CSV table of C-alpha atoms in Angstrom, one decimal:
chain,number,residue,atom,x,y,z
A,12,UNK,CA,0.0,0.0,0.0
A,13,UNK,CA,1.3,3.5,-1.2
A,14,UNK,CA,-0.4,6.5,-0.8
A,15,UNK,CA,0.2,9.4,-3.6
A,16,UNK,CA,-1.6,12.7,-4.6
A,17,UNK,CA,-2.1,11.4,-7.9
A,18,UNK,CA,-2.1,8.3,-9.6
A,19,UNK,CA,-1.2,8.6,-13.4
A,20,UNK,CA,-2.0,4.9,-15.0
A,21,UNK,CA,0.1,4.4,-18.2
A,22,UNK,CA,3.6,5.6,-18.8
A,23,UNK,CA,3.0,6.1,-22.9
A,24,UNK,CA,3.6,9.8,-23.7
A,25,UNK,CA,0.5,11.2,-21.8
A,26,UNK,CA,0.7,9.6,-19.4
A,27,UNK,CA,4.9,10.6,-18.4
A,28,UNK,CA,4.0,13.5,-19.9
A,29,UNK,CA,1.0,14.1,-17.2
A,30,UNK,CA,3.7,12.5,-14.2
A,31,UNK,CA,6.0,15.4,-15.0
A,32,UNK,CA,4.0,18.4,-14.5
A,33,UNK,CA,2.3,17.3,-11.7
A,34,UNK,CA,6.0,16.3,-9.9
A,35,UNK,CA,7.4,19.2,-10.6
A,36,UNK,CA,4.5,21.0,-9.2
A,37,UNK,CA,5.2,19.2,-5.8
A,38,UNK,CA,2.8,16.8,-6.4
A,39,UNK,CA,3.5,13.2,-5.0
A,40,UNK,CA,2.7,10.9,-8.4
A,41,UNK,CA,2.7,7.3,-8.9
A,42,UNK,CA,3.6,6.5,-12.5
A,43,UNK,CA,2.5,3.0,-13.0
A,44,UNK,CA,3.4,0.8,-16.2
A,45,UNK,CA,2.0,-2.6,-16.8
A,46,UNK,CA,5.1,-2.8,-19.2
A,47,UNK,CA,8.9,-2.8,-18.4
A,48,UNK,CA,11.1,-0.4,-20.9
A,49,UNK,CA,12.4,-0.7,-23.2
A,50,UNK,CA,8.9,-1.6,-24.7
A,51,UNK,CA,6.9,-0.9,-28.2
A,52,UNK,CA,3.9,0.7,-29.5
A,53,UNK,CA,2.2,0.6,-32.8
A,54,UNK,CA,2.6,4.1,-34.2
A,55,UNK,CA,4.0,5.6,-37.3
A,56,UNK,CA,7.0,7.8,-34.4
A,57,UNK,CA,6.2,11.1,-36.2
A,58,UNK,CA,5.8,14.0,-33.9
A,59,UNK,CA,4.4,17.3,-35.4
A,60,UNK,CA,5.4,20.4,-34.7
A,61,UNK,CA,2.5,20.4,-32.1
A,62,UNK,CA,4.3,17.0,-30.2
A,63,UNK,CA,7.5,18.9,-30.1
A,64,UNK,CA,6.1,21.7,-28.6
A,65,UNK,CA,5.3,19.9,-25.6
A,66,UNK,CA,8.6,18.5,-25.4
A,67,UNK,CA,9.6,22.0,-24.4
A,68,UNK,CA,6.8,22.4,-21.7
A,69,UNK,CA,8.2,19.5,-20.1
A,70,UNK,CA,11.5,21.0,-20.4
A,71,UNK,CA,12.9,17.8,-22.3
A,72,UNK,CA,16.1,18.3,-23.9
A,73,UNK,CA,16.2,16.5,-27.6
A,74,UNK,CA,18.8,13.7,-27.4
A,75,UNK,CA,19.4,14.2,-30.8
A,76,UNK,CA,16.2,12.3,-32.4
A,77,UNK,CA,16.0,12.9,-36.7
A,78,UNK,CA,14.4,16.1,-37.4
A,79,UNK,CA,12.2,17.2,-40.1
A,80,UNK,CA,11.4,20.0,-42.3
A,81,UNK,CA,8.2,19.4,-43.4
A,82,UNK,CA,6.1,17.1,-45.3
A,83,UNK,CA,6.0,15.4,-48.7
A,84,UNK,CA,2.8,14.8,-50.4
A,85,UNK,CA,2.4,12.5,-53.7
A,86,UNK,CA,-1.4,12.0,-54.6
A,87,UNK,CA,-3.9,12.3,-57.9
A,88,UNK,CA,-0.2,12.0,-60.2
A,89,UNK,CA,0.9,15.4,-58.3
A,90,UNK,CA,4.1,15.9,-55.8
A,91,UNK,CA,3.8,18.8,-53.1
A,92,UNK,CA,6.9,19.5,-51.3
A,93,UNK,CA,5.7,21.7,-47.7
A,94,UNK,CA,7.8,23.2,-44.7
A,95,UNK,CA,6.2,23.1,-41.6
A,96,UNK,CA,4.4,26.8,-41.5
A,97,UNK,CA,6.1,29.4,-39.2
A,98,UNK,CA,3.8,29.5,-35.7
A,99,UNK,CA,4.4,31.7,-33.4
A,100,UNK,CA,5.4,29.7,-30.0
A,101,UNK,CA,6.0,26.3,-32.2
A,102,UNK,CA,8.7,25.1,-33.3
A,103,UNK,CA,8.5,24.7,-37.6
A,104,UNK,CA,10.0,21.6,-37.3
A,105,UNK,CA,8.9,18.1,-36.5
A,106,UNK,CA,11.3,15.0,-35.1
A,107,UNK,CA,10.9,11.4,-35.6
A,108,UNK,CA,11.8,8.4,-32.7
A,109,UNK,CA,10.5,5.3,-32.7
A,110,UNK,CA,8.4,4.4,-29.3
A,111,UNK,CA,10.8,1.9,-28.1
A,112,UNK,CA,12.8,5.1,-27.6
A,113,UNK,CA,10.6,8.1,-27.2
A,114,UNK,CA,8.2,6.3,-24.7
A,115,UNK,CA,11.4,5.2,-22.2
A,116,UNK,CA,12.9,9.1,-22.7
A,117,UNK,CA,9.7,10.3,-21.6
A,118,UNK,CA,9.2,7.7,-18.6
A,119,UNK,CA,12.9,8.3,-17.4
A,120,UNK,CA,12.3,12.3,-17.6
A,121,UNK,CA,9.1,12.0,-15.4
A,122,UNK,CA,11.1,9.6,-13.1
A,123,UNK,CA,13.8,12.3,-13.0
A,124,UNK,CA,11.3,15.3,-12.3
A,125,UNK,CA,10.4,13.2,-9.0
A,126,UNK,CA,7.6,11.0,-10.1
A,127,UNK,CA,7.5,7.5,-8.7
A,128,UNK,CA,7.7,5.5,-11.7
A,129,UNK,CA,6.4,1.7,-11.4
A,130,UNK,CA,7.2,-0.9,-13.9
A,131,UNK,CA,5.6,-4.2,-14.3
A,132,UNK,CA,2.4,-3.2,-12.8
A,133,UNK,CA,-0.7,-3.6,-14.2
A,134,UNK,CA,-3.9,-1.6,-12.9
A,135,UNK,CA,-6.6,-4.2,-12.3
A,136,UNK,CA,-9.1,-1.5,-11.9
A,137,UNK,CA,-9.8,1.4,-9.8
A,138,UNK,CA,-11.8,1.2,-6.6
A,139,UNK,CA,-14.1,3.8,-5.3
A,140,UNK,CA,-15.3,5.1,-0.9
A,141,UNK,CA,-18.2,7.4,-1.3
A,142,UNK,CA,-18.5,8.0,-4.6
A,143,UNK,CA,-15.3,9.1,-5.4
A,144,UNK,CA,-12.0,7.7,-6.5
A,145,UNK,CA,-9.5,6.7,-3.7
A,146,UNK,CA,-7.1,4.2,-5.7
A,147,UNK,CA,-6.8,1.4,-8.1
A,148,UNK,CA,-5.9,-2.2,-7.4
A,149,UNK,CA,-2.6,-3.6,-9.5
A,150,UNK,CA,-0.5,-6.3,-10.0
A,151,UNK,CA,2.9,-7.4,-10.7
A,152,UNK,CA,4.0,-8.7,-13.8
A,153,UNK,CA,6.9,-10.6,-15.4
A,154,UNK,CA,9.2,-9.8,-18.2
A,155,UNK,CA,6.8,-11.6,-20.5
A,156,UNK,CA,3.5,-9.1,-19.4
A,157,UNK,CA,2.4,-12.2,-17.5
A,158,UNK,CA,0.7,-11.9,-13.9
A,159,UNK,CA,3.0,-12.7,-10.9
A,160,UNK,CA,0.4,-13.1,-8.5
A,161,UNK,CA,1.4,-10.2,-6.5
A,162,UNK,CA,-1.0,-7.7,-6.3
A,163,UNK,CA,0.0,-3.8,-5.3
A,164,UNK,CA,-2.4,-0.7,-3.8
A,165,UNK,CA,-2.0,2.5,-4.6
A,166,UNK,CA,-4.4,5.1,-2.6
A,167,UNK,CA,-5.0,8.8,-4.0
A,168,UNK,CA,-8.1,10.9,-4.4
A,169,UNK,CA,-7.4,11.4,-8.3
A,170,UNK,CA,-6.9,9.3,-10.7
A,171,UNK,CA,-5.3,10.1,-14.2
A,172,UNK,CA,-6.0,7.6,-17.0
A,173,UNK,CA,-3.9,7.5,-20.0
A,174,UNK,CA,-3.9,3.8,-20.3
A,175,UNK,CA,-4.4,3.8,-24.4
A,176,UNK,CA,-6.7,3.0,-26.6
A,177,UNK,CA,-7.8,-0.4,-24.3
A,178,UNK,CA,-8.3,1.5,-21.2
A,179,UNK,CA,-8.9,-0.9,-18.8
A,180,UNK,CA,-9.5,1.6,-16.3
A,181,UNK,CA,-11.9,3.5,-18.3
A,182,UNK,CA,-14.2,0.2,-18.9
A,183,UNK,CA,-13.8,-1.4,-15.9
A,184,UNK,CA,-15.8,1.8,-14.4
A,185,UNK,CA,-18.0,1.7,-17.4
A,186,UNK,CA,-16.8,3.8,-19.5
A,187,UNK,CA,-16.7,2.5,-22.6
A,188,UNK,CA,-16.1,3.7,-26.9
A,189,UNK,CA,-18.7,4.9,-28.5
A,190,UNK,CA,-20.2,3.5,-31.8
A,191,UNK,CA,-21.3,7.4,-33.2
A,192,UNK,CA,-17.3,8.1,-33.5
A,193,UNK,CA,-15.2,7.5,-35.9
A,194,UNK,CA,-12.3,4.7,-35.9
A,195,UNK,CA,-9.0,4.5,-37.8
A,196,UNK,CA,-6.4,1.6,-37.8
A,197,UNK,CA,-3.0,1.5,-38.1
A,198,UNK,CA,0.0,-1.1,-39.7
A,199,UNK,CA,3.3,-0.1,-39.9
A,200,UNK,CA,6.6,-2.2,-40.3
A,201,UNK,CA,10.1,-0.9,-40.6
A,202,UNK,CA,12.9,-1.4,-43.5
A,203,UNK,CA,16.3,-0.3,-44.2
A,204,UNK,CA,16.7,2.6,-46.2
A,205,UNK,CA,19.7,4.9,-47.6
A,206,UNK,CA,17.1,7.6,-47.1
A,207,UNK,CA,17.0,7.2,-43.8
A,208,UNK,CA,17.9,11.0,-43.0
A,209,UNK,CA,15.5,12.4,-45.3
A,210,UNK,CA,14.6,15.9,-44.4
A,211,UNK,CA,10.9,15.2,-45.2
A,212,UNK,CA,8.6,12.9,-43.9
A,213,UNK,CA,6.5,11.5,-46.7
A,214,UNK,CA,2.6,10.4,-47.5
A,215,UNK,CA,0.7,9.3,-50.4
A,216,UNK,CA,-2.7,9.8,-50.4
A,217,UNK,CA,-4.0,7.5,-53.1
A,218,UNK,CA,-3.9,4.1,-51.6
A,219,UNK,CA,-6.6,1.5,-53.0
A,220,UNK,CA,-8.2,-1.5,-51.7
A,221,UNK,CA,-6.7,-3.6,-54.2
A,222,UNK,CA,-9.4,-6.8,-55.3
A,223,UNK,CA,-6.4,-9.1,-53.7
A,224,UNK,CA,-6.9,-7.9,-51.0
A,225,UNK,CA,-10.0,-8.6,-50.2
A,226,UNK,CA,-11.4,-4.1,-51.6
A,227,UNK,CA,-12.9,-2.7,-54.5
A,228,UNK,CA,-10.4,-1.3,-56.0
A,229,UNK,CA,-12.0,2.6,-54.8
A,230,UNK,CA,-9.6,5.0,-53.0
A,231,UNK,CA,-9.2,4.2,-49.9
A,232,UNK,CA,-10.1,7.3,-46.5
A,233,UNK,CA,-6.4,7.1,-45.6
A,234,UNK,CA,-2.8,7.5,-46.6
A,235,UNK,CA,0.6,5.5,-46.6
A,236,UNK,CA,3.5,7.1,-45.0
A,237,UNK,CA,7.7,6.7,-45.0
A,238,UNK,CA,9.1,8.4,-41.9
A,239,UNK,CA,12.7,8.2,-42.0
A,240,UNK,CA,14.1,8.1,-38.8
A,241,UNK,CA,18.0,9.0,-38.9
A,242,UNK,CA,18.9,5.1,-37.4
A,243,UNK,CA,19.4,3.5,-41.1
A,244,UNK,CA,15.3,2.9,-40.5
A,245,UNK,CA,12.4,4.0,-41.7
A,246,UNK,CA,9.1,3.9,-40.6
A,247,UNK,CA,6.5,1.9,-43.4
A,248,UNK,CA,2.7,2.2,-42.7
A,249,UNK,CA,-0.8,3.3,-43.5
A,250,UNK,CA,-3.4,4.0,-41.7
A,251,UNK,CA,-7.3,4.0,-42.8
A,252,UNK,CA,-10.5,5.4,-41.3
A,253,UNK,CA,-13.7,3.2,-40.6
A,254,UNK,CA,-15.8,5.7,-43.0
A,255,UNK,CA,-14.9,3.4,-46.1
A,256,UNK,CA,-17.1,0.8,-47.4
A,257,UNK,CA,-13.8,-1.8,-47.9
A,258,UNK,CA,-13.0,-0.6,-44.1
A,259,UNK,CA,-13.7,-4.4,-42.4
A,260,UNK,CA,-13.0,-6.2,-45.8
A,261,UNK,CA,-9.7,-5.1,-46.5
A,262,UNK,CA,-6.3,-7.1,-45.8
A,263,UNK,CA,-4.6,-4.2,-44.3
A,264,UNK,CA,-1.0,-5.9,-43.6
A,265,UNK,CA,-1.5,-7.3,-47.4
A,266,UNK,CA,-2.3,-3.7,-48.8
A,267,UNK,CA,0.5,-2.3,-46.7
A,268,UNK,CA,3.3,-4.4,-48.6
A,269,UNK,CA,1.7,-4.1,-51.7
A,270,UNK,CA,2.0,-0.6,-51.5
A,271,UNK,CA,5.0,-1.0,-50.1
A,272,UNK,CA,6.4,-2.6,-53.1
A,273,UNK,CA,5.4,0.1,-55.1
A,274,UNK,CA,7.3,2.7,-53.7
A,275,UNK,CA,10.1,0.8,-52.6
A,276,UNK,CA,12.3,1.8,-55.6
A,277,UNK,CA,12.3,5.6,-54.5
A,278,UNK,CA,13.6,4.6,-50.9
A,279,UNK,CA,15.9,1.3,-51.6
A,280,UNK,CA,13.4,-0.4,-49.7
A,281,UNK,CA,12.2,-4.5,-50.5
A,282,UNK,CA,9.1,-5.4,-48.6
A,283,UNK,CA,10.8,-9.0,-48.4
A,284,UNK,CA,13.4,-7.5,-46.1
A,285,UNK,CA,11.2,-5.7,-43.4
A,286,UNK,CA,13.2,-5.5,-40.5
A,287,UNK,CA,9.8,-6.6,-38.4
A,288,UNK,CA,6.4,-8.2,-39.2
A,289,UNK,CA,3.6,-5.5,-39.9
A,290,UNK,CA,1.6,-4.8,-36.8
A,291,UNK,CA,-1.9,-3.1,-36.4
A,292,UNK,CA,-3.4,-1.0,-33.5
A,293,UNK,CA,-6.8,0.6,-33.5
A,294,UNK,CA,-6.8,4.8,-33.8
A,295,UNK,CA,-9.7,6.1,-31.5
A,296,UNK,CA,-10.8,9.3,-32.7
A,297,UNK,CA,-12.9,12.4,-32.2
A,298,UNK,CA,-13.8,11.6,-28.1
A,299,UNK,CA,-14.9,8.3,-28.6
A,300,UNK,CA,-14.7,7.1,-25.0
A,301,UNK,CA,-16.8,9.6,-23.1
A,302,UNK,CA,-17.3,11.1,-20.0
A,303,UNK,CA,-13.6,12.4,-20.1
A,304,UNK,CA,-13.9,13.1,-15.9
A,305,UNK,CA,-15.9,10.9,-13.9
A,306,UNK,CA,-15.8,10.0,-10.0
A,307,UNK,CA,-12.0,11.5,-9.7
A,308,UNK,CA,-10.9,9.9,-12.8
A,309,UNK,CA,-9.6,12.0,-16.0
A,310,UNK,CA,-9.2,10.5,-19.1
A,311,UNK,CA,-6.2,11.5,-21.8
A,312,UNK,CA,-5.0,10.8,-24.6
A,313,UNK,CA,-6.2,7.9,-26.7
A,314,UNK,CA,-8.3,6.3,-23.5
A,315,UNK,CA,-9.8,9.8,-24.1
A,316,UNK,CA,-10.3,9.1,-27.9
A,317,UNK,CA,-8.2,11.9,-28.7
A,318,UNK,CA,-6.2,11.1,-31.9
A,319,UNK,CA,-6.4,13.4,-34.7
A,320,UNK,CA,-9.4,12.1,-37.3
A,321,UNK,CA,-7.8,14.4,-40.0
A,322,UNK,CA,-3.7,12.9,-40.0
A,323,UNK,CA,-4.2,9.9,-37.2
A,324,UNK,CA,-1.9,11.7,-34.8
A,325,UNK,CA,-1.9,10.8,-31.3
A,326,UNK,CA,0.9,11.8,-29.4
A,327,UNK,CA,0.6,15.6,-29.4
A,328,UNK,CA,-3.1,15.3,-28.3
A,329,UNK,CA,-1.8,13.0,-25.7
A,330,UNK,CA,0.8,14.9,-24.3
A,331,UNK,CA,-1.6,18.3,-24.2
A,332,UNK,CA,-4.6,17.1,-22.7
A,333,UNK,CA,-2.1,15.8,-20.3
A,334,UNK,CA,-0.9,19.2,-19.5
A,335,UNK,CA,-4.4,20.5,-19.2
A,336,UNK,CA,-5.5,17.9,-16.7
A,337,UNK,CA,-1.7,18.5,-14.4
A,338,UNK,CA,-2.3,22.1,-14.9
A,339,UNK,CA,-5.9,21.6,-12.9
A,340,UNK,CA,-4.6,19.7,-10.6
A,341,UNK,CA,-1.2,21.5,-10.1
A,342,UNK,CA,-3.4,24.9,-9.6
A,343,UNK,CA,-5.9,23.6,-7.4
A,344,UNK,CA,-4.2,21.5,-4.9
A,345,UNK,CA,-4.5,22.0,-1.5
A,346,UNK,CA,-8.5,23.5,-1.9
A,347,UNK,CA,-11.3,22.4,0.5
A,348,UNK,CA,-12.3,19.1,-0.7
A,349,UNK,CA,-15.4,20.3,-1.8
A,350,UNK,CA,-14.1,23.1,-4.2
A,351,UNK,CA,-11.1,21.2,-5.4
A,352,UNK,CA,-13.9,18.2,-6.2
A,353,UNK,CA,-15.6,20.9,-8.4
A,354,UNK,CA,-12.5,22.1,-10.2
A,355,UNK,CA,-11.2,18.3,-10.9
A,356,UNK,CA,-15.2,18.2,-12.7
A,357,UNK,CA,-14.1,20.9,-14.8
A,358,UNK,CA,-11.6,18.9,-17.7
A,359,UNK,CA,-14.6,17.9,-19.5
A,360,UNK,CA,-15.3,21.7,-20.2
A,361,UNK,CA,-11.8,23.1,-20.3
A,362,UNK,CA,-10.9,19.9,-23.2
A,363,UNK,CA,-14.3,20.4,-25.2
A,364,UNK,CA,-13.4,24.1,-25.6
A,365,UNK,CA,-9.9,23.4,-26.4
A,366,UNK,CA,-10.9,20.7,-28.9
A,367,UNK,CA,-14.4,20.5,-29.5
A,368,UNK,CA,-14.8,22.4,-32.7
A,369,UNK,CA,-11.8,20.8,-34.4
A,370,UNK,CA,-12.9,17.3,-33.4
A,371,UNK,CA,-16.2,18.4,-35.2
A,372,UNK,CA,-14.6,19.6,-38.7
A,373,UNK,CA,-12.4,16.2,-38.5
A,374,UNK,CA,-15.9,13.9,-38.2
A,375,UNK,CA,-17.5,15.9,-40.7
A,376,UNK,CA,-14.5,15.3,-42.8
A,377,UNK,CA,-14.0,12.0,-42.1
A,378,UNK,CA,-17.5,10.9,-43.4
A,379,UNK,CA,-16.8,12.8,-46.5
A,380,UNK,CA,-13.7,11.2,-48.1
A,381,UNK,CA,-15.3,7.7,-46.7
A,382,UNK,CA,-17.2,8.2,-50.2
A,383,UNK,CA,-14.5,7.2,-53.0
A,384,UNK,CA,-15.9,9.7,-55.9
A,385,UNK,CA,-15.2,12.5,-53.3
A,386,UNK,CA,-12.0,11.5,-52.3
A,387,UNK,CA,-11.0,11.0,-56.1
A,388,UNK,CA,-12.1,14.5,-56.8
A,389,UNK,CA,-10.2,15.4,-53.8
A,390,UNK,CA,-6.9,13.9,-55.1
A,391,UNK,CA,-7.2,15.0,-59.0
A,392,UNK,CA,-8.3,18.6,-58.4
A,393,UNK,CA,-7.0,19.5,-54.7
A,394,UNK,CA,-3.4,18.3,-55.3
A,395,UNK,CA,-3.0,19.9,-58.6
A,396,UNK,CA,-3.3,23.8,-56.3
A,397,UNK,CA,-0.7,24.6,-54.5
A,398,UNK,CA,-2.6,27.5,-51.8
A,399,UNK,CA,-5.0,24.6,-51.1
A,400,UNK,CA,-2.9,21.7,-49.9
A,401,UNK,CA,-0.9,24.5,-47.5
A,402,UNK,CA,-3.9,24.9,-46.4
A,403,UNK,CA,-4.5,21.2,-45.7
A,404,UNK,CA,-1.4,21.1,-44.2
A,405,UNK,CA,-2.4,24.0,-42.1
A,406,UNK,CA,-5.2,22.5,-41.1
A,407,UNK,CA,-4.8,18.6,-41.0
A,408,UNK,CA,-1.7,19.4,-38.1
A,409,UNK,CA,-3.5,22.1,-36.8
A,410,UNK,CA,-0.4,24.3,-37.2
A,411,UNK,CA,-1.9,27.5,-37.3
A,412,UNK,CA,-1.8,31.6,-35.9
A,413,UNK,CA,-4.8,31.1,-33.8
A,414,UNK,CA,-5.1,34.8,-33.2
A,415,UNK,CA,-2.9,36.9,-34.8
A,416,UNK,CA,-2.3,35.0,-38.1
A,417,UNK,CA,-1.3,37.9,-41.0
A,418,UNK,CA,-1.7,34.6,-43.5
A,419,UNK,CA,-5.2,35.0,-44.8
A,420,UNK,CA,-5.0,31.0,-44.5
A,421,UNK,CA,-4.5,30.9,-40.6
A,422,UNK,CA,-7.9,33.6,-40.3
A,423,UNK,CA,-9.8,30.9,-42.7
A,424,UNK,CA,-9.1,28.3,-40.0
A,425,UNK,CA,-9.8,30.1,-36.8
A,426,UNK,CA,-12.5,31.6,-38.6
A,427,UNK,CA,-14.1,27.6,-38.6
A,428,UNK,CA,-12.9,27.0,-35.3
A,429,UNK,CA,-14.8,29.7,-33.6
A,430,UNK,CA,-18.4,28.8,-35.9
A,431,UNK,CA,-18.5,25.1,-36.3
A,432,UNK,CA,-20.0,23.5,-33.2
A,433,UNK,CA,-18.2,21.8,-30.3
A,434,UNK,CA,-18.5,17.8,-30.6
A,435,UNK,CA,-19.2,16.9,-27.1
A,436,UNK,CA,-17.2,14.8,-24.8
A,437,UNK,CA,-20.1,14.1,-22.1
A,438,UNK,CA,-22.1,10.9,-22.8
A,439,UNK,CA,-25.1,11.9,-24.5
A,440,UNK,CA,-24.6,15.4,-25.2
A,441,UNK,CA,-23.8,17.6,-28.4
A,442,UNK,CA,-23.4,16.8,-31.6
């Protein structure tokens, strides 16, 4: 038994990410890891310029990790070459590290900022006296992720849950995805390359689901991507939204070295050397696990259904809602119980005005390119102009002047964000 001011389950990038701010605002955190590190995740290791940001908020130093200066697009026959646009209090430039790296950098700087970091430890569920969080139940596991048999208590009146896209905590108190939202998966695999240290990370937009595999043939709501990663590596994937009639039909690991074979020649890459077999994990988009705060327990991150519907990025989202939730509870500490209850109730709010309109425009657009005639039109006439695909990029990483933006592009964006309605993150509520 260990008793704590917050207990922070999962040690992915929210989660540490979460740990840190609230131990180095004097806050006595638990940090607990079913996993022992080094260990991976299914992810395409691309952080935006939005990720890196919060690398600096966390006052994380860059071991040196492959940057980039912007993104490649290939789609419709066309080739757009884009720099990360120029945002005030961003960096304009994004870094790649594969999980097995970033995830342990991030754990160890959380350990380091005075978190209590536990390893091998897996939250059984959380348990509850009057109505309100006051721990979770764990236990120890081995090497292999297996049970040990010894169980663990941790006690604290909140409880942050960044546990992924699974979140046992989240559905062991009931709180479980929603079928309204949409759903993306990812494969990815990795290969040699002599590109390796690319400067761009690349995408192509005109994936199909090839007859072989199972699809029509029609374009597919998704994208296949090569993110070098400055190891002699790069990072193969694609990742596809549930909008798409071929979405549960589809051989995705097939498609993805098909594909793969097909633009292997650019990168000296041979889908029959793949340095590791293709694996999949499910995206969970636009709040599709909802309440986000309930009973002293915040959701963040991916248990929070927070990756990006437009470009399938997680980490960023992760790592800010993270900061949002330590930032309550940083400020707050120390209240009467009854007030601090009431502030800890606020997250819902504070994350549905920070996200709720963009979330919106990304359903809205993920429904529309589910529809292969739209996405076709999409790839032969919006590749082919240059203003509108900075203006995707713009908008698909959200890289934007939210206030003072002199590019007339920036004012079209927060012009949407302040008119389109919030998607709600309570059960039940909002569009």
């Amino acid at each position: 038994m260990a008793d704590f001011d917050v207990i922070v389950v999962g040690a992915g990038p929210g989660g540490s990410a979460a740990a840190t701010h609230m131990a180095r605002g004097r806050l006595r955190v638990a940090l607990v890891e079913k996993a022992g590190f080094p260990r991976d995740k299914i992810c395409g290791d691309a952080l935006t310029p939005r990720a890196v940001r919060e690398l600096g908020y966390l006052g994380f130093e860059n071991p040196g990790w492959h940057a980039n200066r912007g993104l490649r697009l290939f789609g419709g026959g066309h080739r757009v070459e884009l720099e990360w646009p120029r945002v005030s209090g961003m960096p304009n430039y994004g870094l790649t590290a594969p999980r097995t790296v970033l995830d342990e950098a991030l754990a160890r700087h959380a350990q380091a900022s005075g978190a209590h970091l536990f390893e091998h430890t897996q939250v059984t569920e959380a348990f509850f006296e009057n109505g309100w969080v006051a721990g979770v139940h764990a236990e120890v596991t081995d090497d292999r992720g297996r049970r040990t048999g010894e169980r663990v208590t941790f006690r604290a009146p909140l409880v942050i849950a960044a546990d992924g896209v699974s979140s046992r905590t989240a559905v062991k108190m009931g709180i479980r995805k929603r079928d309204d939202r949409p759903m993306g998966v990812a494969v990815r695999t990795y290969f040699d390359s002599p590109r390796h240290d690319d400067d761009f990370i690349e995408s192509w937009l005109e994936l199909r689901a090839d007859s072989g595999s199972g699809g029509s043939g029609e374009p597919l709501p998704g994208y296949g991507w090569l993110f070098p990663l400055g190891d002699g590596t790069v990072n193969v994937g694609l990742g596809m939204l549930n909008t798409s009639p071929d979405f549960r039909s589809v051989d995705y690991k097939k498609t993805l070295h098909q594909w793969a074979g097909s633009v292997g020649p650019r990168w000296g890459i041979d889908p029959a050397t793949a340095l590791a077999d293709a694996k999949s994990a499910a995206l969970p988009m636009a709040f599709n696990r909802t309440p986000h705060f309930k009973d002293g327990v915040m959701l963040v991150g991916d248990a929070a259904g927070m990756v990006n519907t437009f470009n399938g990025e997680g980490i960023d989202y992760a790592m800010e809602s993270a900061r949002i939730a330590a930032d309550i509870v940083v400020t707050h500490h120390g209240y009467p119980t009854g007030a601090w209850k009431s502030m800890m109730s606020s997250y819902p709010s504070i994350v549905r005005d920070a996200y709720g309109s963009y979330v919106t425009m990304g359903r809205v657009f993920a429904n529309l390119i589910g529809h292969p005639q739209i996405m076709k039109l999409g790839l032969k006439y919006g590749m082919s102009s240059s203003t509108l695909m900075k203006f995707v990029v713009k908008l698909f990483a959200n890289v934007y002047e939210e206030r003072s933006g002199k590019d007339i592009l920036d004012h079209v964006i927060a012009g949407l964000e302040r008119v389109v309605p919030a998607t709600s993150n309570e059960t039940g509520m909002g569009t």
